[in-house]
Tab-separated table of N, CA and C in Angstrom:
chain	number	residue	atom	x	y	z
Z	1	UNK	N	40.104	187.020	115.560
Z	1	UNK	CA	39.673	187.805	114.950
Z	1	UNK	C	38.388	187.529	114.529
Z	2	UNK	N	37.397	188.806	114.438
Z	2	UNK	CA	35.865	188.328	114.383
Z	2	UNK	C	35.673	188.885	112.422
Z	3	UNK	N	36.755	188.620	111.694
Z	3	UNK	CA	36.581	188.744	110.125
Z	3	UNK	C	37.397	188.048	109.638
Z	4	UNK	N	37.268	187.777	108.460
Z	4	UNK	CA	37.908	187.411	107.315
Z	4	UNK	C	37.874	188.033	106.366
Z	5	UNK	N	38.772	188.101	105.509
Z	5	UNK	CA	38.782	188.623	104.063
Z	5	UNK	C	38.795	187.837	102.771
Z	6	UNK	N	37.950	188.043	101.530
Z	6	UNK	CA	38.563	186.786	100.831
Z	6	UNK	C	38.671	187.793	99.900
Z	7	UNK	N	39.944	187.474	98.938
Z	7	UNK	CA	40.167	188.177	97.976
Z	7	UNK	C	39.545	187.529	96.334
Z	8	UNK	N	38.324	188.006	95.495
Z	8	UNK	CA	38.394	187.583	94.368
Z	8	UNK	C	38.158	188.122	93.535
Z	9	UNK	N	39.412	187.326	92.439
Z	9	UNK	CA	40.206	188.106	91.599
Z	9	UNK	C	39.230	188.212	89.878
Z	10	UNK	N	39.438	189.086	89.170
Z	10	UNK	CA	38.680	189.497	88.151
Z	10	UNK	C	38.279	188.077	87.098
Z	11	UNK	N	39.528	187.596	86.857
Z	11	UNK	CA	39.037	186.317	85.849
Z	11	UNK	C	38.668	185.294	86.633
Z	12	UNK	N	37.558	185.512	87.917
Z	12	UNK	CA	36.426	184.495	88.216
Z	12	UNK	C	35.389	184.525	87.685
Z	13	UNK	N	35.352	185.935	86.838
Z	13	UNK	CA	33.415	186.034	86.392
Z	13	UNK	C	33.277	187.121	87.274
Z	14	UNK	N	31.697	187.470	86.369
Z	14	UNK	CA	30.998	188.842	86.866
Z	14	UNK	C	30.456	188.262	88.028
Z	15	UNK	N	29.551	187.353	87.876
Z	15	UNK	CA	28.753	186.702	89.117
Z	15	UNK	C	29.226	185.802	89.880
Z	16	UNK	N	29.529	186.754	91.224
Z	16	UNK	CA	30.126	185.578	92.101
Z	16	UNK	C	29.113	184.835	93.078
Z	17	UNK	N	29.094	183.716	93.920
Z	17	UNK	CA	28.549	183.412	94.970
Z	17	UNK	C	29.455	182.508	95.578
Z	18	UNK	N	29.724	183.464	97.011
Z	18	UNK	CA	30.075	182.877	97.936
Z	18	UNK	C	29.682	181.959	99.264
Z	19	UNK	N	29.637	180.934	99.240
Z	19	UNK	CA	28.789	180.147	100.926
Z	19	UNK	C	29.939	179.813	101.970
Z	20	UNK	N	29.737	179.684	102.815
Z	20	UNK	CA	30.235	178.816	104.099
Z	20	UNK	C	29.477	178.298	104.756
Z	21	UNK	N	30.223	176.705	105.186
Z	21	UNK	CA	29.581	175.927	105.712
Z	21	UNK	C	30.124	175.424	107.391
Z	22	UNK	N	29.554	175.440	108.082
Z	22	UNK	CA	30.076	174.564	109.315
Z	22	UNK	C	30.362	173.429	109.464
Z	23	UNK	N	31.081	172.692	110.120
Z	23	UNK	CA	31.727	171.286	110.016
Z	23	UNK	C	30.886	170.220	109.771
Z	24	UNK	N	29.381	170.739	110.199
Z	24	UNK	CA	28.359	169.559	109.847
Z	24	UNK	C	27.647	169.584	108.807
Z	25	UNK	N	28.417	170.974	107.744
Z	25	UNK	CA	27.531	171.086	106.367
Z	25	UNK	C	26.671	171.900	106.568
Z	26	UNK	N	26.303	172.522	107.594
Z	26	UNK	CA	25.001	173.698	107.193
Z	26	UNK	C	25.970	174.651	106.768
Z	27	UNK	N	24.927	175.368	105.891
Z	27	UNK	CA	25.565	176.937	105.287
Z	27	UNK	C	25.159	177.410	105.880
Z	28	UNK	N	25.964	178.434	106.572
Z	28	UNK	CA	25.497	179.421	107.563
Z	28	UNK	C	26.136	181.031	106.863
Z	29	UNK	N	26.340	180.936	105.819
Z	29	UNK	CA	26.927	182.363	105.188
Z	29	UNK	C	26.558	182.269	103.515
Z	30	UNK	N	25.805	182.922	102.760
Z	30	UNK	CA	25.835	182.932	101.474
Z	30	UNK	C	25.637	184.000	100.567
Z	31	UNK	N	26.095	184.386	99.833
Z	31	UNK	CA	26.096	185.949	99.359
Z	31	UNK	C	26.531	186.014	97.844
Z	32	UNK	N	25.829	186.856	97.183
Z	32	UNK	CA	25.980	186.467	95.628
Z	32	UNK	C	26.614	188.020	95.558
Z	33	UNK	N	27.759	188.709	94.481
Z	33	UNK	CA	27.823	189.630	94.753
Z	33	UNK	C	28.953	189.950	93.040
Z	34	UNK	N	28.866	191.326	92.654
Z	34	UNK	CA	29.111	191.176	91.077
Z	34	UNK	C	30.724	191.585	91.296
Z	35	UNK	N	31.323	191.015	90.386
Z	35	UNK	CA	32.771	191.193	90.522
Z	35	UNK	C	33.297	192.293	89.520
Z	36	UNK	N	34.337	192.825	89.802
Z	36	UNK	CA	34.553	194.234	88.435
Z	36	UNK	C	36.065	193.667	87.859
Z	37	UNK	N	36.295	194.553	86.999
Z	37	UNK	CA	37.634	194.450	86.219
Z	37	UNK	C	39.087	194.669	87.230
Z	38	UNK	N	38.787	195.157	88.496
Z	38	UNK	CA	40.193	195.068	89.324
Z	38	UNK	C	39.427	194.114	90.166
Z	39	UNK	N	38.605	193.269	90.690
Z	39	UNK	CA	38.365	192.583	91.150
Z	39	UNK	C	37.755	193.208	92.458
Z	40	UNK	N	37.627	192.391	93.413
Z	40	UNK	CA	37.022	192.414	94.999
Z	40	UNK	C	37.833	191.874	96.147
Z	41	UNK	N	37.931	193.045	96.915
Z	41	UNK	CA	37.800	192.346	98.436
Z	41	UNK	C	36.695	192.158	98.960
Z	42	UNK	N	35.849	191.210	99.294
Z	42	UNK	CA	34.904	191.184	100.565
Z	42	UNK	C	35.364	190.794	102.035
Z	43	UNK	N	35.293	191.750	102.762
Z	43	UNK	CA	35.066	191.287	104.508
Z	43	UNK	C	33.936	190.818	104.854
Z	44	UNK	N	34.565	189.245	105.330
Z	44	UNK	CA	33.121	189.000	106.168
Z	44	UNK	C	33.065	188.852	107.825
Z	45	UNK	N	32.105	189.267	108.171
Z	45	UNK	CA	31.971	189.092	109.953
Z	45	UNK	C	31.473	187.832	109.920
Z	46	UNK	N	32.528	187.503	110.910
Z	46	UNK	CA	32.644	186.247	111.555
Z	46	UNK	C	32.262	186.036	113.305
Z	47	UNK	N	31.386	186.768	113.408
Z	47	UNK	CA	31.519	187.226	115.062
Z	47	UNK	C	30.436	186.511	115.674
Z	48	UNK	N	29.211	186.047	114.636
Z	48	UNK	CA	28.614	185.045	114.652
Z	48	UNK	C	28.443	183.443	114.552
Z	49	UNK	N	29.795	183.788	114.356
Z	49	UNK	CA	30.383	182.064	113.799
Z	49	UNK	C	30.948	181.305	115.228
Z	50	UNK	N	30.303	179.967	115.263
Z	50	UNK	CA	31.462	179.174	116.462
Z	50	UNK	C	32.697	179.707	116.558
Z	51	UNK	N	33.555	178.786	117.503
Z	51	UNK	CA	34.765	178.346	117.077
Z	51	UNK	C	34.584	177.239	116.120
Z	52	UNK	N	35.547	177.055	115.230
Z	52	UNK	CA	35.619	176.189	114.764
Z	52	UNK	C	36.572	175.893	113.045
Z	53	UNK	N	36.198	174.915	112.415
Z	53	UNK	CA	36.526	174.506	110.781
Z	53	UNK	C	35.474	174.829	110.053
Z	54	UNK	N	35.663	175.728	109.247
Z	54	UNK	CA	34.456	176.204	108.289
Z	54	UNK	C	34.841	175.386	106.950
Z	55	UNK	N	34.252	175.620	105.659
Z	55	UNK	CA	34.523	174.990	104.271
Z	55	UNK	C	33.686	176.107	103.709
Z	56	UNK	N	34.510	176.471	102.667
Z	56	UNK	CA	33.789	177.634	101.746
Z	56	UNK	C	34.479	177.422	100.256
Z	57	UNK	N	32.864	178.010	99.454
Z	57	UNK	CA	33.125	177.210	98.158
Z	57	UNK	C	32.829	178.873	97.454
Z	58	UNK	N	34.090	179.256	96.510
Z	58	UNK	CA	33.383	180.564	95.938
Z	58	UNK	C	33.058	180.153	94.122
Z	59	UNK	N	32.470	180.250	93.482
Z	59	UNK	CA	31.424	179.894	92.341
Z	59	UNK	C	31.317	180.787	91.236
Z	60	UNK	N	31.357	180.749	90.460
Z	60	UNK	CA	31.161	181.498	89.213
Z	60	UNK	C	30.424	180.802	87.881
Z	61	UNK	N	30.240	181.398	86.862
Z	61	UNK	CA	30.561	180.398	85.480
Z	61	UNK	C	31.591	180.552	84.994
Z	62	UNK	N	32.741	181.103	85.000
Z	62	UNK	CA	34.289	181.073	84.849
Z	62	UNK	C	34.756	180.191	86.019
Z	63	UNK	N	34.582	180.302	86.825
Z	63	UNK	CA	35.906	180.061	88.126
Z	63	UNK	C	34.754	179.022	89.587
Z	64	UNK	N	35.562	177.570	90.172
Z	64	UNK	CA	35.095	177.236	91.491
Z	64	UNK	C	36.562	177.373	91.970
Z	65	UNK	N	36.251	177.240	93.331
Z	65	UNK	CA	37.076	176.975	94.168
Z	65	UNK	C	37.098	176.396	95.467
Z	66	UNK	N	37.462	176.275	96.182
Z	66	UNK	CA	36.612	175.762	97.641
Z	66	UNK	C	38.162	175.546	98.578
Z	67	UNK	N	37.559	175.923	99.586
Z	67	UNK	CA	39.048	175.338	100.814
Z	67	UNK	C	38.373	175.585	102.236
Z	68	UNK	N	39.407	175.923	103.394
Z	68	UNK	CA	38.907	175.826	104.816
Z	68	UNK	C	39.039	176.982	105.207
Z	69	UNK	N	38.659	177.603	106.533
Z	69	UNK	CA	38.903	178.753	107.277
Z	69	UNK	C	38.884	177.931	108.801
Z	70	UNK	N	39.566	178.533	109.305
Z	70	UNK	CA	39.394	178.522	110.706
Z	70	UNK	C	39.294	179.829	111.393
Z	71	UNK	N	38.113	179.526	112.487
Z	71	UNK	CA	37.569	180.904	113.218
Z	71	UNK	C	37.629	180.428	114.781
Z	72	UNK	N	38.491	181.197	115.202
Z	72	UNK	CA	38.790	181.394	116.798
Z	72	UNK	C	38.350	182.568	117.251
Z	73	UNK	N	37.703	182.826	118.247
Z	73	UNK	CA	37.335	184.262	118.542
Z	73	UNK	C	38.031	184.457	120.109
């Protein structure tokens, strides 16, 4: 697949930053967005990402989470 969906819940806070890093630690994606009372779903285009394992960080003034995602075309 050439995309991944990230669900941002309303309790994450209003101002959200989503960052994705490749396996060498280079930031390959960074986006600031505004959350709302219902939360949002952000679809990220990964077609320009190389196959491999990536690390993501979702942060705000109220919430921080991180995880991994695998990109395979």
